[in-house]
Every structure is written in C-alpha cells, then in structure tokens.
Amino acid sequence: QVQLVESGGGSVQAGGSLKLSCVVSGYGSEYDSLCMGWFRQVPGKEREGVASIDRGGGVNYGDFVKVRFTISKDNIKHVLYLQLNSLDPEDSAMYYCANFGSYMCPARLDAAVYQAWGQGTQVTVLS
C-alpha cells in the first residue's frame, strides 16, 4: 500500500521557519501524477487544509496561509515539502501529508476526500 511519512516538525519561536517533508512510497512511477496535500490539526478541532499541489505543480492554499507557506515536490526523490515561514503560535498543530488519488486536486482543501494519510509531524510555535 501507499505509505506517507512526514518529518521536519519541531519547536520554533514565533516568526521562525520550518521545512516539512513527506516521503512517498508505494506509488512507483505514478508519483508525478498525484495530487498531494498538507493538512493540520489541533486537539478538539477539525483537520484543516493547508495546501495542495497537482501533477503540473499547480497549487492551492488555505485562506490563512497568505504568502507564508509554500508547497512543493521533488519528483526525483518522491518527496513532498511544505516550507513554513513567519510562523505564529496559531500555526501550532500536527501536520499531515495526504494523497487525493487523482492528477487533479479538489477545488477545496477538504480532508474528507483525501484518501491516504501519513502519521503526522508536530509543529510547535512558541509565543
């Protein structure tokens, strides 16, 4: 089965940066055609869409992202990235990598329609 493994989380001061990675395995040569997304969740709240990227590199971001976060992918290494800049304590959450299962991404960042998930990497932003 498809496996997604996130890493790169940690503790950072407000205004700092982190780069999250999601290593994808099990897709083989189909990796380049996948829609991939990043989501985040805090205890007691719904999983929130952060960003998605489609086969051609087209991206969508959650409304809260503005210009602070950047989703990207390395098709050679089969790795999905999320660059987090200008972090705020409200960004503290468990961040998850996910696969939609198509070459086109949904118009909305809806966690309910994404099919494969990693176990998450914790981001903690200190005030």
mmCIF file of C-alpha atoms in Angstrom:
data_model
loop_
_atom_site.group_PDB
_atom_site.id
_atom_site.type_symbol
_atom_site.label_atom_id
_atom_site.label_comp_id
_atom_site.label_asym_id
_atom_site.label_seq_id
_atom_site.Cartn_x
_atom_site.Cartn_y
_atom_site.Cartn_z
ATOM 1 C CA GLN A 1 0.000 0.000 0.000
ATOM 2 C CA VAL A 2 0.919 3.652 -0.322
ATOM 3 C CA GLN A 3 2.990 4.963 2.559
ATOM 4 C CA LEU A 4 3.429 8.623 3.509
ATOM 5 C CA VAL A 5 5.955 9.555 6.179
ATOM 6 C CA GLU A 6 6.218 13.129 7.421
ATOM 7 C CA SER A 7 9.231 14.686 9.096
ATOM 8 C CA GLY A 8 10.732 18.081 9.814
ATOM 9 C CA GLY A 9 8.479 19.274 12.583
ATOM 10 C CA GLY A 10 9.730 20.682 15.824
ATOM 11 C CA SER A 11 9.639 23.648 18.143
ATOM 12 C CA VAL A 12 10.347 27.119 16.781
ATOM 13 C CA GLN A 13 9.950 30.668 18.023
ATOM 14 C CA ALA A 14 7.255 32.918 16.611
ATOM 15 C CA GLY A 15 8.383 34.317 13.288
ATOM 16 C CA GLY A 16 10.663 31.375 12.622
ATOM 17 C CA SER A 17 10.647 28.786 9.871
ATOM 18 C CA LEU A 18 10.454 25.045 9.396
ATOM 19 C CA LYS A 19 10.502 22.816 6.341
ATOM 20 C CA LEU A 20 8.361 19.705 6.475
ATOM 21 C CA SER A 21 8.937 16.683 4.276
ATOM 22 C CA CYS A 22 6.697 13.827 3.226
ATOM 23 C CA VAL A 23 8.381 10.789 1.738
ATOM 24 C CA VAL A 24 6.067 8.891 -0.582
ATOM 25 C CA SER A 25 6.471 5.206 -1.315
ATOM 26 C CA GLY A 26 4.298 2.615 -2.989
ATOM 27 C CA TYR A 27 3.215 4.752 -5.945
ATOM 28 C CA GLY A 28 6.106 3.786 -8.164
ATOM 29 C CA SER A 29 6.175 5.680 -11.438
ATOM 30 C CA GLU A 30 2.761 7.258 -10.762
ATOM 31 C CA TYR A 31 4.131 9.729 -8.220
ATOM 32 C CA ASP A 32 4.379 12.598 -10.711
ATOM 33 C CA SER A 33 0.659 12.426 -11.497
ATOM 34 C CA LEU A 34 -0.661 12.509 -7.946
ATOM 35 C CA CYS A 35 -2.478 15.321 -6.217
ATOM 36 C CA MET A 36 -0.886 15.779 -2.811
ATOM 37 C CA GLY A 37 -1.859 17.942 0.109
ATOM 38 C CA TRP A 38 -0.844 19.153 3.526
ATOM 39 C CA PHE A 39 -3.318 19.411 6.371
ATOM 40 C CA ARG A 40 -3.049 20.297 10.024
ATOM 41 C CA GLN A 41 -5.000 19.501 13.149
ATOM 42 C CA VAL A 42 -5.049 20.515 16.787
ATOM 43 C CA PRO A 43 -6.797 18.528 19.513
ATOM 44 C CA GLY A 44 -10.533 19.111 19.559
ATOM 45 C CA LYS A 45 -10.689 20.709 16.111
ATOM 46 C CA GLU A 46 -11.327 19.501 12.581
ATOM 47 C CA ARG A 47 -8.463 18.745 10.257
ATOM 48 C CA GLU A 48 -7.691 21.919 8.296
ATOM 49 C CA GLY A 49 -6.415 22.190 4.742
ATOM 50 C CA VAL A 50 -3.069 23.933 4.329
ATOM 51 C CA ALA A 51 -2.054 23.435 0.702
ATOM 52 C CA SER A 52 -2.287 21.123 -2.285
ATOM 53 C CA ILE A 53 -0.242 20.575 -5.424
ATOM 54 C CA ASP A 54 -1.258 18.787 -8.621
ATOM 55 C CA ARG A 55 0.629 16.886 -11.285
ATOM 56 C CA GLY A 56 1.712 20.033 -13.093
ATOM 57 C CA GLY A 57 2.726 21.946 -9.985
ATOM 58 C CA GLY A 58 -0.483 23.933 -9.692
ATOM 59 C CA VAL A 59 -1.062 24.881 -6.071
ATOM 60 C CA ASN A 60 -3.871 25.907 -3.762
ATOM 61 C CA TYR A 61 -3.521 27.291 -0.259
ATOM 62 C CA GLY A 62 -5.781 27.717 2.693
ATOM 63 C CA ASP A 63 -7.040 31.218 3.324
ATOM 64 C CA PHE A 64 -4.903 31.593 6.424
ATOM 65 C CA VAL A 65 -1.672 30.847 4.578
ATOM 66 C CA LYS A 66 -1.289 34.132 2.680
ATOM 67 C CA VAL A 67 2.340 34.185 1.481
ATOM 68 C CA ARG A 68 3.882 32.408 4.435
ATOM 69 C CA PHE A 69 3.800 28.766 3.329
ATOM 70 C CA THR A 70 4.972 27.100 0.139
ATOM 71 C CA ILE A 71 4.135 23.597 -1.027
ATOM 72 C CA SER A 72 6.490 21.913 -3.453
ATOM 73 C CA LYS A 73 7.601 18.481 -4.557
ATOM 74 C CA ASP A 74 10.739 16.704 -5.687
ATOM 75 C CA ASN A 75 9.764 14.234 -8.378
ATOM 76 C CA ILE A 76 13.202 12.647 -8.401
ATOM 77 C CA LYS A 77 13.188 11.799 -4.706
ATOM 78 C CA HIS A 78 9.398 11.341 -4.434
ATOM 79 C CA VAL A 79 9.195 13.836 -1.607
ATOM 80 C CA LEU A 80 6.547 16.443 -0.868
ATOM 81 C CA TYR A 81 7.579 19.575 1.029
ATOM 82 C CA LEU A 82 5.922 22.321 2.987
ATOM 83 C CA GLN A 83 8.015 25.385 3.747
ATOM 84 C CA LEU A 84 6.635 27.206 6.774
ATOM 85 C CA ASN A 85 7.751 30.805 7.242
ATOM 86 C CA SER A 86 6.735 33.590 9.608
ATOM 87 C CA LEU A 87 5.223 31.050 11.942
ATOM 88 C CA ASP A 88 2.686 32.132 14.515
ATOM 89 C CA PRO A 89 1.668 30.260 17.674
ATOM 90 C CA GLU A 90 -1.708 29.683 15.997
ATOM 91 C CA ASP A 91 0.124 27.553 13.426
ATOM 92 C CA SER A 92 0.979 25.003 16.111
ATOM 93 C CA ALA A 93 -0.569 21.696 15.078
ATOM 94 C CA MET A 94 0.082 18.204 13.878
ATOM 95 C CA TYR A 95 0.810 18.491 10.161
ATOM 96 C CA TYR A 96 -0.208 15.648 7.869
ATOM 97 C CA CYS A 97 0.668 14.737 4.320
ATOM 98 C CA ALA A 98 -2.150 13.263 2.223
ATOM 99 C CA ASN A 99 -2.929 11.919 -1.237
ATOM 100 C CA PHE A 100 -6.143 12.635 -3.105
ATOM 101 C CA GLY A 101 -5.823 9.813 -5.628
ATOM 102 C CA SER A 102 -6.149 11.768 -8.863
ATOM 103 C CA TYR A 103 -3.980 14.005 -11.013
ATOM 104 C CA MET A 104 -6.319 16.930 -10.331
ATOM 105 C CA CYS A 105 -6.759 18.359 -6.866
ATOM 106 C CA PRO A 106 -10.145 19.206 -5.405
ATOM 107 C CA ALA A 107 -11.091 22.850 -5.573
ATOM 108 C CA ARG A 108 -11.381 22.950 -1.804
ATOM 109 C CA LEU A 109 -8.905 21.657 0.741
ATOM 110 C CA ASP A 110 -11.328 19.165 2.234
ATOM 111 C CA ALA A 111 -9.681 16.466 4.315
ATOM 112 C CA ALA A 112 -12.701 14.203 3.917
ATOM 113 C CA VAL A 113 -11.935 13.477 0.258
ATOM 114 C CA TYR A 114 -8.222 12.712 0.648
ATOM 115 C CA GLN A 115 -7.535 9.017 0.754
ATOM 116 C CA ALA A 116 -4.061 8.177 2.067
ATOM 117 C CA TRP A 117 -2.507 9.804 5.121
ATOM 118 C CA GLY A 118 0.756 9.913 6.967
ATOM 119 C CA GLN A 119 1.073 9.799 10.732
ATOM 120 C CA GLY A 120 1.893 13.486 11.040
ATOM 121 C CA THR A 121 4.725 15.646 12.309
ATOM 122 C CA GLN A 122 4.252 18.054 15.203
ATOM 123 C CA VAL A 123 4.878 21.773 14.758
ATOM 124 C CA THR A 124 5.015 23.859 17.907
ATOM 125 C CA VAL A 125 5.432 27.622 17.647
ATOM 126 C CA LEU A 126 6.457 29.379 20.839
ATOM 127 C CA SER A 127 4.959 32.733 21.732
#
